[in-house]
PDB file of C-alpha atoms in Angstrom:
ATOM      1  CA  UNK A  16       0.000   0.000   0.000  1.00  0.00           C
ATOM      2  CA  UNK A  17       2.521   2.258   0.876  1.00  0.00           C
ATOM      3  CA  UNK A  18       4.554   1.467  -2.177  1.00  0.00           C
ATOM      4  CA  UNK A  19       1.393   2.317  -4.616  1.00  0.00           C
ATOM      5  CA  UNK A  20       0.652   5.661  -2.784  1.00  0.00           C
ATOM      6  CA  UNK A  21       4.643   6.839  -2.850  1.00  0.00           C
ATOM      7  CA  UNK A  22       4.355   5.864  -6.790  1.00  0.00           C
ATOM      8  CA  UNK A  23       1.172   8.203  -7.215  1.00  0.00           C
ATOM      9  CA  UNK A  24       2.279  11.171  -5.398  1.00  0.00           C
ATOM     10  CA  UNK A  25       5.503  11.143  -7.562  1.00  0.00           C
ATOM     11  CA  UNK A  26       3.229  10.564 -10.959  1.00  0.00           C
ATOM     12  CA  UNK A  27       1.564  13.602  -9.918  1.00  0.00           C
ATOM     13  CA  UNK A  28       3.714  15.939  -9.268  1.00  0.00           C
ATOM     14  CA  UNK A  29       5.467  14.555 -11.990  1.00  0.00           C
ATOM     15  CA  UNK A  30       2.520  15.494 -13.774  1.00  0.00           C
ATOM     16  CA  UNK A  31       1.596  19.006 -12.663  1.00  0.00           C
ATOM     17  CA  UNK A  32       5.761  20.110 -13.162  1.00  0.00           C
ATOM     18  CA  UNK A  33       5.373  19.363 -16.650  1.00  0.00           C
ATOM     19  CA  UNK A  34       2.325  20.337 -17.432  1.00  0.00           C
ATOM     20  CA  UNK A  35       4.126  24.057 -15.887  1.00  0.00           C
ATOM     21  CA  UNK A  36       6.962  23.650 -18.534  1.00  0.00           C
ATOM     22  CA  UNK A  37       4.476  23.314 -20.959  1.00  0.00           C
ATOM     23  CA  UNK A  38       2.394  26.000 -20.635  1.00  0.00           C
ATOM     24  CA  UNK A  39       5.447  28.123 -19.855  1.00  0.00           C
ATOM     25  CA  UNK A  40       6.122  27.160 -23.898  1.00  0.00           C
ATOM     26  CA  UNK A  41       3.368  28.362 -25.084  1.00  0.00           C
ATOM     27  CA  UNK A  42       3.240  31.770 -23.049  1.00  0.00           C
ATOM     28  CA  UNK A  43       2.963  33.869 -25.888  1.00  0.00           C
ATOM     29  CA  UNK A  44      -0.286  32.997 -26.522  1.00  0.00           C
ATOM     30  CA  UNK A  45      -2.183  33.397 -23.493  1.00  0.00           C
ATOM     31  CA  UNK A  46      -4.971  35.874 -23.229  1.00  0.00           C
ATOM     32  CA  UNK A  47      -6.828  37.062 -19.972  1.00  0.00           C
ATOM     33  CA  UNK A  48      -9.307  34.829 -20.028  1.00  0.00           C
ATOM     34  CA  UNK A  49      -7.038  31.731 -20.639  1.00  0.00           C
ATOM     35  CA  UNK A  50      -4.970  32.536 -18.174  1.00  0.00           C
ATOM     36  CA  UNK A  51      -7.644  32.423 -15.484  1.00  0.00           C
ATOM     37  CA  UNK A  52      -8.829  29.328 -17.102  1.00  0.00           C
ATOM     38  CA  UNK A  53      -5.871  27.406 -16.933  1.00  0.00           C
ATOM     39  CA  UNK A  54      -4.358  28.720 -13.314  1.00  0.00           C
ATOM     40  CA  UNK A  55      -7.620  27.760 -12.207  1.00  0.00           C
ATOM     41  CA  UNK A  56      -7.819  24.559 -13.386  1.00  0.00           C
ATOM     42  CA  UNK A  57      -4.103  22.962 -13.434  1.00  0.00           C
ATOM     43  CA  UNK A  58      -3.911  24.680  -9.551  1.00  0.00           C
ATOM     44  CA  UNK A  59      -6.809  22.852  -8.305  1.00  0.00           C
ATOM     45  CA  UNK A  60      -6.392  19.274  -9.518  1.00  0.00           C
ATOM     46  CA  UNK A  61      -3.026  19.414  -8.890  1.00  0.00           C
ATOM     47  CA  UNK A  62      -3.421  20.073  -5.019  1.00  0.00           C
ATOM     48  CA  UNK A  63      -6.370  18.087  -4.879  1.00  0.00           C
ATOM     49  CA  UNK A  64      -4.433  14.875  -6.123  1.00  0.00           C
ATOM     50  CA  UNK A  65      -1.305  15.446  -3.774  1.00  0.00           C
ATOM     51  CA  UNK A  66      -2.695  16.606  -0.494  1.00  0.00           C
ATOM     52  CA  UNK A  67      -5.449  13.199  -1.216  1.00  0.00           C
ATOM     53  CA  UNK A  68      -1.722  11.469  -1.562  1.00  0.00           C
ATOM     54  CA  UNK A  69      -0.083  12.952   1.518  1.00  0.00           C
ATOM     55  CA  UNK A  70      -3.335  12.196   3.922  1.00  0.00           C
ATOM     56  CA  UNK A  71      -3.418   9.015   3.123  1.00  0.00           C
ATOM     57  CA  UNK A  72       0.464   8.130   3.572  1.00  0.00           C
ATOM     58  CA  UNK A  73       1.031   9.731   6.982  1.00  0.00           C
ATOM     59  CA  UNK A  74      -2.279   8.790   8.592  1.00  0.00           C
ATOM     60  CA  UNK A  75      -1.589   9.524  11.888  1.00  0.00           C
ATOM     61  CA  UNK A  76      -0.025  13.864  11.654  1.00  0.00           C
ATOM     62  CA  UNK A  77      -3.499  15.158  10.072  1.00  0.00           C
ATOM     63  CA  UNK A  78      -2.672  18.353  11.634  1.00  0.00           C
ATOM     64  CA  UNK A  79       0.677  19.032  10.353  1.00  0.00           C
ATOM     65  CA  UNK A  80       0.113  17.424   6.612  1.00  0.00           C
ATOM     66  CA  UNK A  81      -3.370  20.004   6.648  1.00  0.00           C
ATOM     67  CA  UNK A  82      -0.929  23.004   7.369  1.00  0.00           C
ATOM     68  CA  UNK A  83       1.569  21.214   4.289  1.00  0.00           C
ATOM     69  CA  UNK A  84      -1.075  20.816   2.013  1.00  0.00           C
ATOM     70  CA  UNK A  85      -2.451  24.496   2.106  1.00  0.00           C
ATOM     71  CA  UNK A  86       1.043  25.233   1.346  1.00  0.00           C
ATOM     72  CA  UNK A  87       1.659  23.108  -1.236  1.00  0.00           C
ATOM     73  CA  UNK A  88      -1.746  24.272  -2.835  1.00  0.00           C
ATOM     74  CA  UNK A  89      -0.588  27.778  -2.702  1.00  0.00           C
ATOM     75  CA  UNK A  90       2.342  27.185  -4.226  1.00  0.00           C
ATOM     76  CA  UNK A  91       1.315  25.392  -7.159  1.00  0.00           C
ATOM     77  CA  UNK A  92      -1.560  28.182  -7.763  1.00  0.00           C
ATOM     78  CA  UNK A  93       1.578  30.776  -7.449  1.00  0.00           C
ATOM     79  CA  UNK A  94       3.250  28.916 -10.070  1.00  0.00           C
ATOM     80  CA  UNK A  95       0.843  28.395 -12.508  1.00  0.00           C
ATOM     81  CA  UNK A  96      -0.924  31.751 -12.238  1.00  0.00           C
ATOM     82  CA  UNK A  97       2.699  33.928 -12.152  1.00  0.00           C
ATOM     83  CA  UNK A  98       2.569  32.778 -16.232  1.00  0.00           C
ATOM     84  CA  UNK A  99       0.197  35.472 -16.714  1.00  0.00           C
ATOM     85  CA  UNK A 100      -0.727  38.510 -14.441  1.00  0.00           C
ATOM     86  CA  UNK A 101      -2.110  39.451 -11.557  1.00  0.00           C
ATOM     87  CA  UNK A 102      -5.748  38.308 -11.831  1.00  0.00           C
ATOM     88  CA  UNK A 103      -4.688  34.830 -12.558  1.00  0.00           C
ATOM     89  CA  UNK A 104      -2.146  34.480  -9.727  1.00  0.00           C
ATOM     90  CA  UNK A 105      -4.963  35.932  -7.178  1.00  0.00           C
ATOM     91  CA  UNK A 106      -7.274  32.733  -8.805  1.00  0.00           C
ATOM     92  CA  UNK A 107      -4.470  30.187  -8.487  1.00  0.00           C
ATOM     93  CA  UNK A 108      -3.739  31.044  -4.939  1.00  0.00           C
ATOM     94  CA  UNK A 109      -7.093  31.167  -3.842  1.00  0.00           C
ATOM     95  CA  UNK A 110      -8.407  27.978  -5.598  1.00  0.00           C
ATOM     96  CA  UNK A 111      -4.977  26.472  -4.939  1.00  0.00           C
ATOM     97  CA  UNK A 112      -5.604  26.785  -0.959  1.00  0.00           C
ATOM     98  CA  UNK A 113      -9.517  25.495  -1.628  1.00  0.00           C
ATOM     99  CA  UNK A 114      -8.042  22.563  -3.090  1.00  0.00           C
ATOM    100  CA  UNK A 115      -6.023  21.697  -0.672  1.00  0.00           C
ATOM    101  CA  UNK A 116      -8.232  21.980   2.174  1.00  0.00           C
ATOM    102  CA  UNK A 117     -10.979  19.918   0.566  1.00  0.00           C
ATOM    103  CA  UNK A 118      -8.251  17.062  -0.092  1.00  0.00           C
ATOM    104  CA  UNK A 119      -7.332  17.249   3.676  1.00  0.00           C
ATOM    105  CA  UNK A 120     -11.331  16.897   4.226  1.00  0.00           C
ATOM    106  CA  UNK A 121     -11.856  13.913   1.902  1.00  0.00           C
ATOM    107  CA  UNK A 122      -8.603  11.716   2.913  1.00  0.00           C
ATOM    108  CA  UNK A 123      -9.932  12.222   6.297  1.00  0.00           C
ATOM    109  CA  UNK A 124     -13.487  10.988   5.889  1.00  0.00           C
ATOM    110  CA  UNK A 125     -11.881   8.244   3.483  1.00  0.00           C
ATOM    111  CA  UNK A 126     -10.049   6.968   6.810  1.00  0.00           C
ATOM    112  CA  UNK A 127     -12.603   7.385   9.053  1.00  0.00           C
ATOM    113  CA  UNK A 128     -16.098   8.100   8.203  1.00  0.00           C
ATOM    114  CA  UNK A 129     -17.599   7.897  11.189  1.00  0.00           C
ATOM    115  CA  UNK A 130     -16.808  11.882  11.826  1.00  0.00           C
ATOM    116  CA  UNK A 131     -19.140  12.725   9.293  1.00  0.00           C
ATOM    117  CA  UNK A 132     -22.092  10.891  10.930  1.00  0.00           C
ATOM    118  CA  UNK A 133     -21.484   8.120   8.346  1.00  0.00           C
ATOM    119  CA  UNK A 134     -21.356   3.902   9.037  1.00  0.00           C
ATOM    120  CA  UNK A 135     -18.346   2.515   8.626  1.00  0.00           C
ATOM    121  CA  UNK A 136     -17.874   1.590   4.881  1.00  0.00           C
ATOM    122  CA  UNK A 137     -18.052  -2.132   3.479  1.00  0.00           C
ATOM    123  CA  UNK A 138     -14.704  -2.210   2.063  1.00  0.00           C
ATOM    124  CA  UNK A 139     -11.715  -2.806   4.688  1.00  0.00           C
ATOM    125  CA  UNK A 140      -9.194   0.050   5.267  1.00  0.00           C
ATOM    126  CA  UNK A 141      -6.375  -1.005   2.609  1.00  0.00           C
ATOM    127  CA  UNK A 142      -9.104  -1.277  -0.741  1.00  0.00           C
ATOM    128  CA  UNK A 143     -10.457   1.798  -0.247  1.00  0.00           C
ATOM    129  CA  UNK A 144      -6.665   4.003   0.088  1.00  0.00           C
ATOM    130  CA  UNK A 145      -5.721   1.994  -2.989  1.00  0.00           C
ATOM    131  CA  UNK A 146      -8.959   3.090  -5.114  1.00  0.00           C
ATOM    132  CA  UNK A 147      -8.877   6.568  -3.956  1.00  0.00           C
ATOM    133  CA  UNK A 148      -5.577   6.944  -4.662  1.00  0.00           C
ATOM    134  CA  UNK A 149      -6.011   5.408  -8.193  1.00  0.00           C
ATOM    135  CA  UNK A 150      -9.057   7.996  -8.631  1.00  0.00           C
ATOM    136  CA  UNK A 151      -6.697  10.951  -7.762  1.00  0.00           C
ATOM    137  CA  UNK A 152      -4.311  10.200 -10.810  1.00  0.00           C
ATOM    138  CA  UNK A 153      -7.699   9.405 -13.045  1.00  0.00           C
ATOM    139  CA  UNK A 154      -8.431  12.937 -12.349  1.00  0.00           C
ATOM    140  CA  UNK A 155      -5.107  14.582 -12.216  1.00  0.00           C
ATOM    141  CA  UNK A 156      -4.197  12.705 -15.935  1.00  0.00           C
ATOM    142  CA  UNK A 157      -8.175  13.500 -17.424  1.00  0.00           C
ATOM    143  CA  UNK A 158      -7.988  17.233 -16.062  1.00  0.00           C
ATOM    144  CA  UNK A 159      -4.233  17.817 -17.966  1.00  0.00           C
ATOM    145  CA  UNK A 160      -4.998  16.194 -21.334  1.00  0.00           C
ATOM    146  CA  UNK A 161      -8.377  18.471 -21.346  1.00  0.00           C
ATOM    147  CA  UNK A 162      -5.731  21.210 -21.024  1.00  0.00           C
ATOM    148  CA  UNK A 163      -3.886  20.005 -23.976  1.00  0.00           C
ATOM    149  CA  UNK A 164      -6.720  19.407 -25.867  1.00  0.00           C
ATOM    150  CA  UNK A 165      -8.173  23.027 -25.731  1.00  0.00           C
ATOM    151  CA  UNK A 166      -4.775  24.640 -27.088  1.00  0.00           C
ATOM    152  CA  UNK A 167      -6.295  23.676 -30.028  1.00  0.00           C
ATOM    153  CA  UNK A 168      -8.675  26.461 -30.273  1.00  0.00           C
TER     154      UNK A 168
ATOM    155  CA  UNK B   3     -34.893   7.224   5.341  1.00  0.00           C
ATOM    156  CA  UNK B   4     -38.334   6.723   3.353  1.00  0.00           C
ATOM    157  CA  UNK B   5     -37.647   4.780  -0.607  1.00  0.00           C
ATOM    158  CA  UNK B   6     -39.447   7.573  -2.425  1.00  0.00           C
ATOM    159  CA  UNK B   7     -36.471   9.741  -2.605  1.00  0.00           C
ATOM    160  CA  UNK B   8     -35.596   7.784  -5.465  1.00  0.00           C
ATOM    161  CA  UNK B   9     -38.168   9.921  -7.705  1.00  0.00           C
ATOM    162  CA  UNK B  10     -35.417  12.100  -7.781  1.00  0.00           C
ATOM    163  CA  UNK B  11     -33.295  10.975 -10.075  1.00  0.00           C
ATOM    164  CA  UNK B  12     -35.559  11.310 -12.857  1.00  0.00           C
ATOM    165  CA  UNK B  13     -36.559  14.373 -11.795  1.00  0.00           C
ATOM    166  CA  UNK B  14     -33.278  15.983 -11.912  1.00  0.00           C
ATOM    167  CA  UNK B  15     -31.997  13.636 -15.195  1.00  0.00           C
ATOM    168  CA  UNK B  16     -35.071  14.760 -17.180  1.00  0.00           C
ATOM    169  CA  UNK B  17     -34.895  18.387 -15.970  1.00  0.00           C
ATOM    170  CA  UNK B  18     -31.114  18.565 -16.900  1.00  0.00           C
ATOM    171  CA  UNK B  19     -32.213  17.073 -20.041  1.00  0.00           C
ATOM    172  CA  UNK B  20     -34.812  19.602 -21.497  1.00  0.00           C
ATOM    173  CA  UNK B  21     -32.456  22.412 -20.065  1.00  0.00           C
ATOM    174  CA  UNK B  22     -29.998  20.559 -23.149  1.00  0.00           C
ATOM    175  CA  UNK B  23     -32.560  20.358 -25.818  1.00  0.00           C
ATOM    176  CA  UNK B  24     -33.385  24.223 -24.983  1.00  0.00           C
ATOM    177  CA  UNK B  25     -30.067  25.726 -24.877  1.00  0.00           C
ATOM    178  CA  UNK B  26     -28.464  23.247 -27.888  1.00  0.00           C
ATOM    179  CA  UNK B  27     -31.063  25.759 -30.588  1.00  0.00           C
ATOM    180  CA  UNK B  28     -29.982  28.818 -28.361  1.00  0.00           C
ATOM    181  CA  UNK B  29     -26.344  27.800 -28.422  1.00  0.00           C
ATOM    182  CA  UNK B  30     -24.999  30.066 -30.987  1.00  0.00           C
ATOM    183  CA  UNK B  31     -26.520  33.466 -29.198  1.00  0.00           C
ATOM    184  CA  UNK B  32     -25.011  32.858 -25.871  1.00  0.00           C
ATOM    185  CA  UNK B  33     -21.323  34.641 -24.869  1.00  0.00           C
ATOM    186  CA  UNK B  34     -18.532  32.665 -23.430  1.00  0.00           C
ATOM    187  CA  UNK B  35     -19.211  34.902 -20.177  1.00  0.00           C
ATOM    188  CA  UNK B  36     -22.770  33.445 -19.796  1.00  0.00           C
ATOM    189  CA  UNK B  37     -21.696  29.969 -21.054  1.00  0.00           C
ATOM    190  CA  UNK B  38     -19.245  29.394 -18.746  1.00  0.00           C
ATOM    191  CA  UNK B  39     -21.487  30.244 -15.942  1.00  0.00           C
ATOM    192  CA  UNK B  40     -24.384  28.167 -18.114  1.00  0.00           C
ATOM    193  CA  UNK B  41     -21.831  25.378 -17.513  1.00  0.00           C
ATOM    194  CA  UNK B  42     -20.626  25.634 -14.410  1.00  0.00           C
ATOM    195  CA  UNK B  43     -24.177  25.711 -12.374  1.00  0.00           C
ATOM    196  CA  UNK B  44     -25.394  22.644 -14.873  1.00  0.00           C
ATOM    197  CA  UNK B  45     -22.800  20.447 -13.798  1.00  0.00           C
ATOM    198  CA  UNK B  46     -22.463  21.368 -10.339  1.00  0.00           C
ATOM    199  CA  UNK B  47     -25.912  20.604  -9.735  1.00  0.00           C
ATOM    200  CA  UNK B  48     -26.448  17.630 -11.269  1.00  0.00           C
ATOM    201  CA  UNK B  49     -23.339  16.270  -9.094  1.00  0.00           C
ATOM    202  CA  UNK B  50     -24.575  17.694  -6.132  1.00  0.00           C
ATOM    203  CA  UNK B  51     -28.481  16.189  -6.362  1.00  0.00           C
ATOM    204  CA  UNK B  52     -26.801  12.889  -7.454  1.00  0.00           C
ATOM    205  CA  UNK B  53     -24.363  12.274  -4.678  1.00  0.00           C
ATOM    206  CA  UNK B  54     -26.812  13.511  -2.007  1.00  0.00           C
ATOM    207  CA  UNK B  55     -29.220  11.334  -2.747  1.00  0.00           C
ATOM    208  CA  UNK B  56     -27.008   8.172  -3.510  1.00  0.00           C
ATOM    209  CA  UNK B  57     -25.722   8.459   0.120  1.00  0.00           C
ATOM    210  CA  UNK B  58     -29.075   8.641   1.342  1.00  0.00           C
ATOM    211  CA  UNK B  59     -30.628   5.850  -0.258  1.00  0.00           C
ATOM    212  CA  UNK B  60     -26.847   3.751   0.092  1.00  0.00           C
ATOM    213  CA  UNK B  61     -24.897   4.919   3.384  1.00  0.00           C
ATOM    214  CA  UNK B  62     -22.604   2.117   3.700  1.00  0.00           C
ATOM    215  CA  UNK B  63     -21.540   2.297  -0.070  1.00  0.00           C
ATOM    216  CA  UNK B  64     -19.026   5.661   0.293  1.00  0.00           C
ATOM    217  CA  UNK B  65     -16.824   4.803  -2.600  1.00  0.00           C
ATOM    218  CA  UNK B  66     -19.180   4.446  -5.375  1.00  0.00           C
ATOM    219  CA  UNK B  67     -20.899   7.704  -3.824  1.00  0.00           C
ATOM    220  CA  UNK B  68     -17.957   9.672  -4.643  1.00  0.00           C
ATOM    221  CA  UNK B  69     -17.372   7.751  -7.666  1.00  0.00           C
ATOM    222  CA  UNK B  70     -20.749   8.220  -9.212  1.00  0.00           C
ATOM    223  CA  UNK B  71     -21.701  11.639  -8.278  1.00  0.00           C
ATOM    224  CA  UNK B  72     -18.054  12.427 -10.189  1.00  0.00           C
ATOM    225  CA  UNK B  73     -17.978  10.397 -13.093  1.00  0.00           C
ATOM    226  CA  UNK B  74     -22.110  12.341 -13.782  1.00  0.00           C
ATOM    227  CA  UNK B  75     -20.133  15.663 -12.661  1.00  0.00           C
ATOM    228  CA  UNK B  76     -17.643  15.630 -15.178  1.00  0.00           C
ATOM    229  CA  UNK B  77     -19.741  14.370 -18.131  1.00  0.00           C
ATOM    230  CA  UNK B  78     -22.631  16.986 -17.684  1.00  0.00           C
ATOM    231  CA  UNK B  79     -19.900  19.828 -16.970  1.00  0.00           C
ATOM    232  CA  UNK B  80     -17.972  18.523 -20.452  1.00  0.00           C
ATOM    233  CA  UNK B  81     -21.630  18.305 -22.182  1.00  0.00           C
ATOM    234  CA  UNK B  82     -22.769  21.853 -21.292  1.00  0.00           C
ATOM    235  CA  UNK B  83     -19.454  23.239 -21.737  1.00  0.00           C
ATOM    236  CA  UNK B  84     -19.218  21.538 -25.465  1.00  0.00           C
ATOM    237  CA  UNK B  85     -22.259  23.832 -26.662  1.00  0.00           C
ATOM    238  CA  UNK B  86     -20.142  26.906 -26.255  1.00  0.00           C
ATOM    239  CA  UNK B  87     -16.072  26.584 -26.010  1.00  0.00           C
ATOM    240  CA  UNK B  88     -13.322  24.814 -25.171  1.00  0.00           C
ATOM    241  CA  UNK B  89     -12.378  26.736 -22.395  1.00  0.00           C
ATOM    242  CA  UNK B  90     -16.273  26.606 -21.273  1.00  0.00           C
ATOM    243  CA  UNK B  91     -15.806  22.646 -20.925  1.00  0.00           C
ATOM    244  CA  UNK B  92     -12.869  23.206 -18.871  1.00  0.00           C
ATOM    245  CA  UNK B  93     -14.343  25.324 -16.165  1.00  0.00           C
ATOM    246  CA  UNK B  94     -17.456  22.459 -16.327  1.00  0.00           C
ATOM    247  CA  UNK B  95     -15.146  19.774 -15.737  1.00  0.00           C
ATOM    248  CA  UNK B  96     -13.651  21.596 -12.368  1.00  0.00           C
ATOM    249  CA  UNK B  97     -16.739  22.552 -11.051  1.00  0.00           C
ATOM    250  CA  UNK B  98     -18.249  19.225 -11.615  1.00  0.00           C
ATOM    251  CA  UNK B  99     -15.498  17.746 -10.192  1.00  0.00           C
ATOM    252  CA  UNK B 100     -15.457  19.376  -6.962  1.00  0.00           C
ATOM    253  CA  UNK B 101     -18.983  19.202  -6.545  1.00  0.00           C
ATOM    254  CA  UNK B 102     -18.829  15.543  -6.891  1.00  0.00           C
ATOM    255  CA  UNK B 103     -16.237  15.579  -4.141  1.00  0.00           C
ATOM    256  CA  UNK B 104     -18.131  17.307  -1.680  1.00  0.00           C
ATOM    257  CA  UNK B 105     -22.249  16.013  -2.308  1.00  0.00           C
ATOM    258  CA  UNK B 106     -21.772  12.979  -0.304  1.00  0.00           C
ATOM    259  CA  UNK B 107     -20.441  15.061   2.920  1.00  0.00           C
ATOM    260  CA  UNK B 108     -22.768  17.100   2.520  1.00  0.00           C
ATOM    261  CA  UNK B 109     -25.803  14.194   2.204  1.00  0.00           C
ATOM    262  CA  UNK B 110     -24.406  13.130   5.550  1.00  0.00           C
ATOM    263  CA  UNK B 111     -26.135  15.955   7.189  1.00  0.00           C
ATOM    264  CA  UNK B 112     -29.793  14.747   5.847  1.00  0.00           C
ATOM    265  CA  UNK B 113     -29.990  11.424   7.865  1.00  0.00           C
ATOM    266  CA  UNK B 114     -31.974  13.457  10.223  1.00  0.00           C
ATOM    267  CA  UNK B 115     -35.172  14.017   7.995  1.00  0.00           C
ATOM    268  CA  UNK B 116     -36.254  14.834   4.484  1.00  0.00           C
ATOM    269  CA  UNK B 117     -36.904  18.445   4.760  1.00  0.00           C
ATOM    270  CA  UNK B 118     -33.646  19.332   4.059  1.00  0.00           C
ATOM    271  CA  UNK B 119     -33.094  16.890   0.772  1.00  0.00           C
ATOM    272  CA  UNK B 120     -36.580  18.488  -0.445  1.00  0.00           C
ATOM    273  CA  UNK B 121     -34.522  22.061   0.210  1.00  0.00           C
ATOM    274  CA  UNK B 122     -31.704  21.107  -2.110  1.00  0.00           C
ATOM    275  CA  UNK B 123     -34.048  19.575  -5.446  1.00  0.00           C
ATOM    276  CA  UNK B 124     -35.328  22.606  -5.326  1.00  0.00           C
ATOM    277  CA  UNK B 125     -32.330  24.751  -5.241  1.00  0.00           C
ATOM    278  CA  UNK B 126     -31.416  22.691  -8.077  1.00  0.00           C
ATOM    279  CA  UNK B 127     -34.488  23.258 -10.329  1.00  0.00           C
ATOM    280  CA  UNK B 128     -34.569  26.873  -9.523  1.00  0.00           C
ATOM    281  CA  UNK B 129     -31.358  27.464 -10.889  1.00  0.00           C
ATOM    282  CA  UNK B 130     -32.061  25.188 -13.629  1.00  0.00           C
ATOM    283  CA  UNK B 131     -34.911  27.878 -14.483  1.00  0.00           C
ATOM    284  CA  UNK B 132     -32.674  30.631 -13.956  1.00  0.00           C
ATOM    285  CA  UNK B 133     -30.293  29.528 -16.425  1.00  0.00           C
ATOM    286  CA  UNK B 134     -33.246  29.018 -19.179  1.00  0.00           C
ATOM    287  CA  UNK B 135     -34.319  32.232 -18.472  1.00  0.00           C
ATOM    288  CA  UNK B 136     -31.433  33.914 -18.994  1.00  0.00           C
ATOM    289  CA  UNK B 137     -30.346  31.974 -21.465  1.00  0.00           C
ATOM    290  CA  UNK B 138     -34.203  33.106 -23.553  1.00  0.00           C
ATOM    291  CA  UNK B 139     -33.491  37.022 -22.738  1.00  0.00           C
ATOM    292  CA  UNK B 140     -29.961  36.899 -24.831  1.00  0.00           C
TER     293      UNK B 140
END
């Protein structure tokens, strides 16, 4: 288990660094709107996957991995919107930091849901990390070839 | 939690429906401005009455809550963002993604009583009717 969530957190930051490089290539052509659009986007998939990934491994420091995470989401919405201007850095940071909150919420209720008021789920512990943890790079890959795909416009 | 919550899925499937057949003849007098919010409320509703009432009907199946209310998410966000732009389908996609995410923590709070799952369908179909009316004054 451990082994498969190490190996996802590097695919996505391996992932979301590229995917910078890339759209650092194609600067040039950036309008406003784009900009907003893509700092938005790339910022908040890419802290939802890796603060899901860093919940899960160290299950027992919630408290300091929640402080990491809104830092890591702020720093990936920094990146991404500093292509641009202004307006698109204020949107990465902001949905950046959403991000990663709300993938500190979810890893939590994935290991425990019984502090949402829910009954304790019918798959055991290790199943459930594993899918999750598949479902974060389903969304981090999906969410990064949509990005390619609309360069085309 | 009574069965008959189950009449909404059609209700929301069919209303999300005729809100496609209207805007698809409308498509090519709508801005990007008003498309991507067109897109952005579709999806983000349809996840959000999906995964609420999945949990409800479902509580010990979490997974395939979060799983199903995202997988509809993302489709109906890509859907009503392909009627405008590309960039429409990518703000469709986020916002259907997060609201996937969050509808079955938020479900968790109805176990009490209905009244509150009753609140949110219509929430849903008002600002399905908001978004046809705006979408008939352009």
């Amino acid at each position: 288990m451990v082994i498969v969530l190490i190996l996802t957190i590097m695919i996505n930051l391996t992932i979301g660094i590229s995917l910078y490089y890339f759209l650092k290539r194609r600067m040039i052509i950036f309008t406003d709107r784009f900009g907003f659009t893509s700092s938005y986007v790339s910022s908040s998939t890419s802290g939802l996957a890796i603060s899901l990934g860093l919940v899960l491994l160290f299950q027992n420091h919630i408290e300091m991995i929640g402080v990491l995470n809104i830092l890591i989401g702020i720093g990936f919405g920094w990146l991404y919107g500093s292509l641009l201007n202004s307006q698109s850095i204020i949107a990465g940071i902001y949905h950046g930091g959403i991000s990663g909150m709300m993938g500190t919420m979810l890893g939590a209720i994935v290991l425990d849901p019984s502090i949402c008021g829910l009954p304790e789920s019918l798959l055991s512990g290790q199943n459930i990390i594993v899918v999750f943890a598949l479902l974060s790079v389903c969304i981090q890959g999906l969410s990064a070839l949509l990005l390619l795909f609309s360069f085309r416009a | 939690m009574p069965e008959w919550i189950v009449i909404f899925y059609p209700i929301n499937f069919l209303s999300a429906y005729v809100l496609y057949i209207y805007l698809y003849h409308r498509r090519k007098r709508i801005g990007f401005h008003l498309g991507m919010n067109i897109s952005m409320a579709a999806g983000g509703g349809l996840a959000l009455g999906t995964g609420i009432v999945f949990i409800n009907l479902h509580p010990l199946y979490f997974l395939e809550a979060t799983l199903i209310a995202v997988v509809i998410g993302c489709i109906t966000g890509i859907l009503f963002g392909n009627l405008f732009d590309y960039q429409t389908i990518l703000t469709g996609f986020i916002n259907g993604l997060i609201m996937g995410i969050m509808a079955p923590m938020v479900g968790a709070v109805a176990f009490e009583g209905v009244l509150f799952l009753i609140m949110v369908e219509i929430f849903i179909i008002c600002i399905f009717i908001f978004v046809a009316a705006s979408a008939y004054k352009a």
